[in-house]
XYZ file of C-alpha atoms in Angstrom:
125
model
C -46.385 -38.318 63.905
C -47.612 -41.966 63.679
C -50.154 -43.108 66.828
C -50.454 -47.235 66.778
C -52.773 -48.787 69.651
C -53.195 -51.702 70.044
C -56.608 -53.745 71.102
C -57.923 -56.972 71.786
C -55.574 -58.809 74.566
C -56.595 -61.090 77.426
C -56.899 -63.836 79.520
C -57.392 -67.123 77.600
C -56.985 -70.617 78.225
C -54.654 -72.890 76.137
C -55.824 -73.781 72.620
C -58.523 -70.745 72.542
C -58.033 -68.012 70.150
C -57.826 -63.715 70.400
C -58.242 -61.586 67.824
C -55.746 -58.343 68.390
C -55.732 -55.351 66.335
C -53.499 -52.258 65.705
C -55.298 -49.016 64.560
C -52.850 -46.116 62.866
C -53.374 -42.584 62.901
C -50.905 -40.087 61.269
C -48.455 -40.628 58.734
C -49.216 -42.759 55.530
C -50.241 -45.843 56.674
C -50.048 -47.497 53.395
C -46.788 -46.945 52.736
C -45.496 -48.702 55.820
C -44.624 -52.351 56.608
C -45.958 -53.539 59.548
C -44.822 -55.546 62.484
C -46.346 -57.799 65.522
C -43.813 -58.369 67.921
C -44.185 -59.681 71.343
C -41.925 -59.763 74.684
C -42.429 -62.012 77.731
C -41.330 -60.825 81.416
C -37.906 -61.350 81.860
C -37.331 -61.681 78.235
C -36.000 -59.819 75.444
C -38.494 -58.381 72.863
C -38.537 -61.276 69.813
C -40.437 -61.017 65.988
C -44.247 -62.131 66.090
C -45.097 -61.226 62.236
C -45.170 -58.787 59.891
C -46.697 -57.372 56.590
C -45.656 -55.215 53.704
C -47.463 -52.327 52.865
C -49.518 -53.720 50.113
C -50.299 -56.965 52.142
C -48.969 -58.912 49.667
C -46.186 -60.486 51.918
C -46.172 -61.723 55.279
C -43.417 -62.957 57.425
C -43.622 -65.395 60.809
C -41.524 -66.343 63.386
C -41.378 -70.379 63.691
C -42.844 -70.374 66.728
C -46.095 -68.880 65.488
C -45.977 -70.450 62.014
C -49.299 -71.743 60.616
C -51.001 -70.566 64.114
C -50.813 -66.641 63.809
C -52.083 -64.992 60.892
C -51.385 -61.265 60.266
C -53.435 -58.915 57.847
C -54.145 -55.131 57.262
C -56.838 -52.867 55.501
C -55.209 -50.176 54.357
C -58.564 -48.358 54.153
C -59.158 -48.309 57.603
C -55.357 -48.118 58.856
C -55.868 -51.317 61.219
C -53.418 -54.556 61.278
C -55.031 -57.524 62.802
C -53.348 -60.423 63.943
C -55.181 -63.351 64.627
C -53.589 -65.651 67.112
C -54.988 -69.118 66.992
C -54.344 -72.275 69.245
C -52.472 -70.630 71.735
C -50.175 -71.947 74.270
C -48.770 -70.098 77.708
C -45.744 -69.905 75.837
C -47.328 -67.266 73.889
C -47.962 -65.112 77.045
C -46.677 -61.645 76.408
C -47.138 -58.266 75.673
C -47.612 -58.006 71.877
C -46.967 -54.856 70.718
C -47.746 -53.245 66.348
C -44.984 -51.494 65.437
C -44.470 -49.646 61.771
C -41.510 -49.086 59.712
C -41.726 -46.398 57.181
C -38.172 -47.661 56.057
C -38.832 -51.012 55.106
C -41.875 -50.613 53.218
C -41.957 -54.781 52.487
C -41.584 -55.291 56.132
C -39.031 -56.917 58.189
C -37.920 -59.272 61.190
C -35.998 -56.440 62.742
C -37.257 -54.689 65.470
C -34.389 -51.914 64.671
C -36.261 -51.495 61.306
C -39.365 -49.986 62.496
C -39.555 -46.163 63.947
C -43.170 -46.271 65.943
C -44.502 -48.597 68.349
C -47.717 -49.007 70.234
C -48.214 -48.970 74.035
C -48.687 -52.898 73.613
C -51.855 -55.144 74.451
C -51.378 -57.997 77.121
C -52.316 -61.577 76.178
C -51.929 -64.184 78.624
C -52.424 -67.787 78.316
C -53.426 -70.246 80.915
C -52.605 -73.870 81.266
């Protein structure tokens, strides 16, 4: 069985920067693509970023595009994301999901089998 939990979350004022990270146990981590996804109260769950299994692709929604950077070290199971110039848009829980299916990663949520508990970040104005 696959563990992800998630780290790093917080309070932070517009423009500053976090640094989350996801840390796997279980399962073969490297054969996995990884997600970021986030979801905002009252809101449905939405696409952050992801990464294939190698790290040699990455995927981003728009709204994080050139901001957000996702990563992973395969040697020590971990997939940070660093968020960068961050607005209170971007308040959420962000939660690291993986997806033993879709090995190259992917947008869906529906594609990935384990999730994390989820790490709050929350942006003032």
């Amino acid at each position: 069985q696959v563990q992800l939990v998630e780290s790093g979350g917080g309070l932070v004022q517009a423009g500053g920067s976090l640094r989350l990270s996801c840390a796997a146990s279980g399962g073969t981590f490297g054969t996995y693509g990884m997600g970021w996804f986030r979801q905002a109260p009252g809101k449905e769950r939405e696409f952050v970023a992801a990464i294939s299994r190698t790290g040699g692709t990455t995927y981003y929604a728009d709204s994080v595009k050139g901001r957000f950077t996702i990563s992973r070290d395969n040697a020590k199971n971990t997939v940070p994301l660093q968020v960068t110039s961050l607005k209170p848009e971007d308040t959420a829980v962000y939660y690291c999901a993986a997806s033993p299916k879709r090995p190259w990663g992917s947008q869906a949520s529906d594609d990935y089998d384990y999730w994390g508990q989820g790490t709050q970040v929350t942006v003032s104005s």
